[in-house]
CSV table of C-alpha atoms in Angstrom, one decimal:
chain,number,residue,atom,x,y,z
Y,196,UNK,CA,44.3,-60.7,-55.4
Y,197,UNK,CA,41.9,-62.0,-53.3
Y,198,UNK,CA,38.3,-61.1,-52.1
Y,199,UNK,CA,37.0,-61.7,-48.9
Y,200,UNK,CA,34.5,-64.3,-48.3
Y,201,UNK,CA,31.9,-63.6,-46.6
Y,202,UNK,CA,30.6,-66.1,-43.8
Y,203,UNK,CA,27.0,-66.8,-45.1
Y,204,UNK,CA,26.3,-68.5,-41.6
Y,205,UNK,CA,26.5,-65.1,-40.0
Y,206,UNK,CA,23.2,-63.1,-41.0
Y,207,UNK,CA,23.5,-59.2,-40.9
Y,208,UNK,CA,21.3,-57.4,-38.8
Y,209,UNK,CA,19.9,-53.9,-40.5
Y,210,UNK,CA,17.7,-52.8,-37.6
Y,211,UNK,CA,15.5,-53.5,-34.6
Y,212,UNK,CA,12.5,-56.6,-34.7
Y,213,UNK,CA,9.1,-55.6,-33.4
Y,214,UNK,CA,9.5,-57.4,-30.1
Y,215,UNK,CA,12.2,-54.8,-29.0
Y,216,UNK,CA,10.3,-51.7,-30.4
Y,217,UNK,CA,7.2,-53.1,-28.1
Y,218,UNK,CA,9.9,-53.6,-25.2
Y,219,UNK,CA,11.1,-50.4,-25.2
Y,220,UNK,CA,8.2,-48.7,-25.4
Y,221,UNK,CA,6.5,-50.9,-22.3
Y,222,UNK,CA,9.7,-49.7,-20.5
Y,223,UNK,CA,9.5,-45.9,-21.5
Y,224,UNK,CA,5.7,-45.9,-20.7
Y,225,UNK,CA,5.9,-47.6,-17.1
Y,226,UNK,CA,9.4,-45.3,-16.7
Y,227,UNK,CA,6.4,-42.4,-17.6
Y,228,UNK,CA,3.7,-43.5,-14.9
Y,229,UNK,CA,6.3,-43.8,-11.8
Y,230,UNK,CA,7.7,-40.2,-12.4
Y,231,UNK,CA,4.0,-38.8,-12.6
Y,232,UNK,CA,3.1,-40.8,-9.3
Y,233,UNK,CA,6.2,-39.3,-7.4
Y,234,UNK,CA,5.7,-35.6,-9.0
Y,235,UNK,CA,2.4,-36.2,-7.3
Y,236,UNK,CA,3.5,-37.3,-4.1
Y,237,UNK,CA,6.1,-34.4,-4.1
Y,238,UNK,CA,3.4,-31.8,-4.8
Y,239,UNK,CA,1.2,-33.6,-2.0
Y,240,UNK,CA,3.9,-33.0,0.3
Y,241,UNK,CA,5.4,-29.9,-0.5
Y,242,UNK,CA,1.3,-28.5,0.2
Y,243,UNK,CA,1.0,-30.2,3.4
Y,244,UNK,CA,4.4,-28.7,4.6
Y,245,UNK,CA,3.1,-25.5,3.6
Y,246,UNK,CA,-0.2,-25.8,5.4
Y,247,UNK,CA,2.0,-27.3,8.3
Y,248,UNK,CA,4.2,-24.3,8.5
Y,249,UNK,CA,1.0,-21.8,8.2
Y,250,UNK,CA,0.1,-23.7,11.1
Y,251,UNK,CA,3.1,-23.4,13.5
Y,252,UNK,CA,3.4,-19.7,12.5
Y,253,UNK,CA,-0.5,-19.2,13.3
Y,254,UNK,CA,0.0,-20.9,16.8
Y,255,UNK,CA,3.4,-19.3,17.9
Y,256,UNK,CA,1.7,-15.9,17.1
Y,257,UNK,CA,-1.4,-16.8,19.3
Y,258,UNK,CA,0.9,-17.3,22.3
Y,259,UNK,CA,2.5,-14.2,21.5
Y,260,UNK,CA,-0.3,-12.5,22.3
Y,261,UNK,CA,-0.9,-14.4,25.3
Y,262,UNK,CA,1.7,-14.4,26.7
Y,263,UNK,CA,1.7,-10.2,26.4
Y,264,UNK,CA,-1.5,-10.7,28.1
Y,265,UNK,CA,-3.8,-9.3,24.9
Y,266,UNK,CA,-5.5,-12.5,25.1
Y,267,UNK,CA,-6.9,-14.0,28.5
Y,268,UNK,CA,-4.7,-17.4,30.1
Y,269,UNK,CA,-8.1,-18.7,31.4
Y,270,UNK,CA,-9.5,-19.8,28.5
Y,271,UNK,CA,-10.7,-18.2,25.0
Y,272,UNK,CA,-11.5,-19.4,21.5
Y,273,UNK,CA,-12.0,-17.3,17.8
Y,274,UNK,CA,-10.8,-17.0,14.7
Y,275,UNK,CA,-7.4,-16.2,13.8
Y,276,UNK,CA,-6.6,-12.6,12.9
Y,277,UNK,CA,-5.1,-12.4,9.3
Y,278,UNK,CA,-5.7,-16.4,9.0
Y,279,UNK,CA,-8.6,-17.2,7.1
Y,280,UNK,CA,-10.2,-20.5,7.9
Y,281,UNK,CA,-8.0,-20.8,10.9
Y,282,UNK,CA,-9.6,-21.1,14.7
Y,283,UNK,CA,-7.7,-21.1,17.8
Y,284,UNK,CA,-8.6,-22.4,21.3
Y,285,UNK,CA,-6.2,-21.2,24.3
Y,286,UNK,CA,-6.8,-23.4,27.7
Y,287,UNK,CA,-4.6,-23.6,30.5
Y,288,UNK,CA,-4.0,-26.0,33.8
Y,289,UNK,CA,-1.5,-26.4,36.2
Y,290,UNK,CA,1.8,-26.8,35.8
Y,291,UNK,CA,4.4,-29.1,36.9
Y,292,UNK,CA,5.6,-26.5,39.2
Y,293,UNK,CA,3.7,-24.1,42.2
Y,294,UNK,CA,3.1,-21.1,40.3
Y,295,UNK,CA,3.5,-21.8,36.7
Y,296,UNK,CA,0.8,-22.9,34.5
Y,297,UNK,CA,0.7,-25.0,31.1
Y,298,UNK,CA,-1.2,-22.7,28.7
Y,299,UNK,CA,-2.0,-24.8,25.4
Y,300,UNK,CA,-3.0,-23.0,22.4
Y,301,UNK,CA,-4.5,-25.2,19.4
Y,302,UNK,CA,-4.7,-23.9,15.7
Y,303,UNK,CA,-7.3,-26.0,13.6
Y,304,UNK,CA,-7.8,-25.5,9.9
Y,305,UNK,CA,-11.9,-24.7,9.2
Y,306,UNK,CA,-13.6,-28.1,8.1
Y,307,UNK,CA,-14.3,-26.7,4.6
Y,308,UNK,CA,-10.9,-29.6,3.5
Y,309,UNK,CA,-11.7,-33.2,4.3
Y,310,UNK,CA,-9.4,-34.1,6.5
Y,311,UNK,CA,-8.1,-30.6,8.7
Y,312,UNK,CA,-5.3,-29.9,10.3
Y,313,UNK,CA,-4.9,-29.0,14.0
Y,314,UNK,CA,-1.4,-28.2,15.8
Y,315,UNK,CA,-0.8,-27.7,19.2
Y,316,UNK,CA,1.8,-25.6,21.5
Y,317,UNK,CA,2.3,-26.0,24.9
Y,318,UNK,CA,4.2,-23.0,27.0
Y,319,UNK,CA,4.6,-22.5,30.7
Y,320,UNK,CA,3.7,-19.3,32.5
Y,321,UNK,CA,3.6,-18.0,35.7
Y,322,UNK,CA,0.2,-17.8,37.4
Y,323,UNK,CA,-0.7,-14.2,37.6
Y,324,UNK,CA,-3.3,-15.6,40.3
Y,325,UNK,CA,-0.2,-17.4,42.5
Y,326,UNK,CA,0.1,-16.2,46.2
Y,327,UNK,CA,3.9,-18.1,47.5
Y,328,UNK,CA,3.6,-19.1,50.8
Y,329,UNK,CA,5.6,-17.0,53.2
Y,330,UNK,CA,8.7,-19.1,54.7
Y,331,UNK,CA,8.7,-17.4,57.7
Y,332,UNK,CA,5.2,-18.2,59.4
């Protein structure tokens, strides 16, 4: 019966070497510091959508209200009811049309964060003030 030689030119491997412990744990560690930094970047986002939406919602209600004539078309500025640290500034102009007017209503956040946010809507109106010319003079 024979027994197997073994190949003594061959050496058997029994576990890692230090350089691929070190490698893998540079790669696990730099794997580690680019999910942290998009996490971030997702939070940073998700709260400047949300302050974005607050926003919009904020404006369209203002032009709610004037255009059901509770605030005036001419021109006002205050706070924004139920929006705390949120002003609002309504001016209007003429429109791109006799007897409509572009009514503008800006939302800015209060300037308590360092860099605020302001959002804008545009709507056009009629001009309660308009007097149509008569077609038959």
């Amino acid at each position: 019966m024979r027994t197997p030689v073994q190949n003594s030119t061959v050496p058997t491997r029994r576990g890692m070497s230090l350089l691929e412990v070190l490698l893998s744990i540079a790669i696990l560690g730099v794997s580690l510091v680019i999910v942290g930094k998009l996490v971030n970047a997702g939070y940073r986002s998700a709260t400047e959508a949300r302050i974005r939406t607050e926003a919009a919602i904020h404006c369209d209600a203002i032009m709610a209200e004037v255009a059901a004539g509770a605030i005036d078309v001419g021109g006002a500025s205050g706070s924004v009811p139920m929006g705390s640290g949120w002003t609002y500034n309504v001016s209007s102009g003429p429109g791109v049309q006799p007897g409509l007017l572009s009514v503008t209503v800006t939302v800015t956040q209060s300037s308590e964060n360092a860099n605020p946010l302001s959002q804008s809507v545009v709507r056009f109106m009629p001009d309660p003030d308009y007097e149509p010319e008569d077609p038959l003079q």
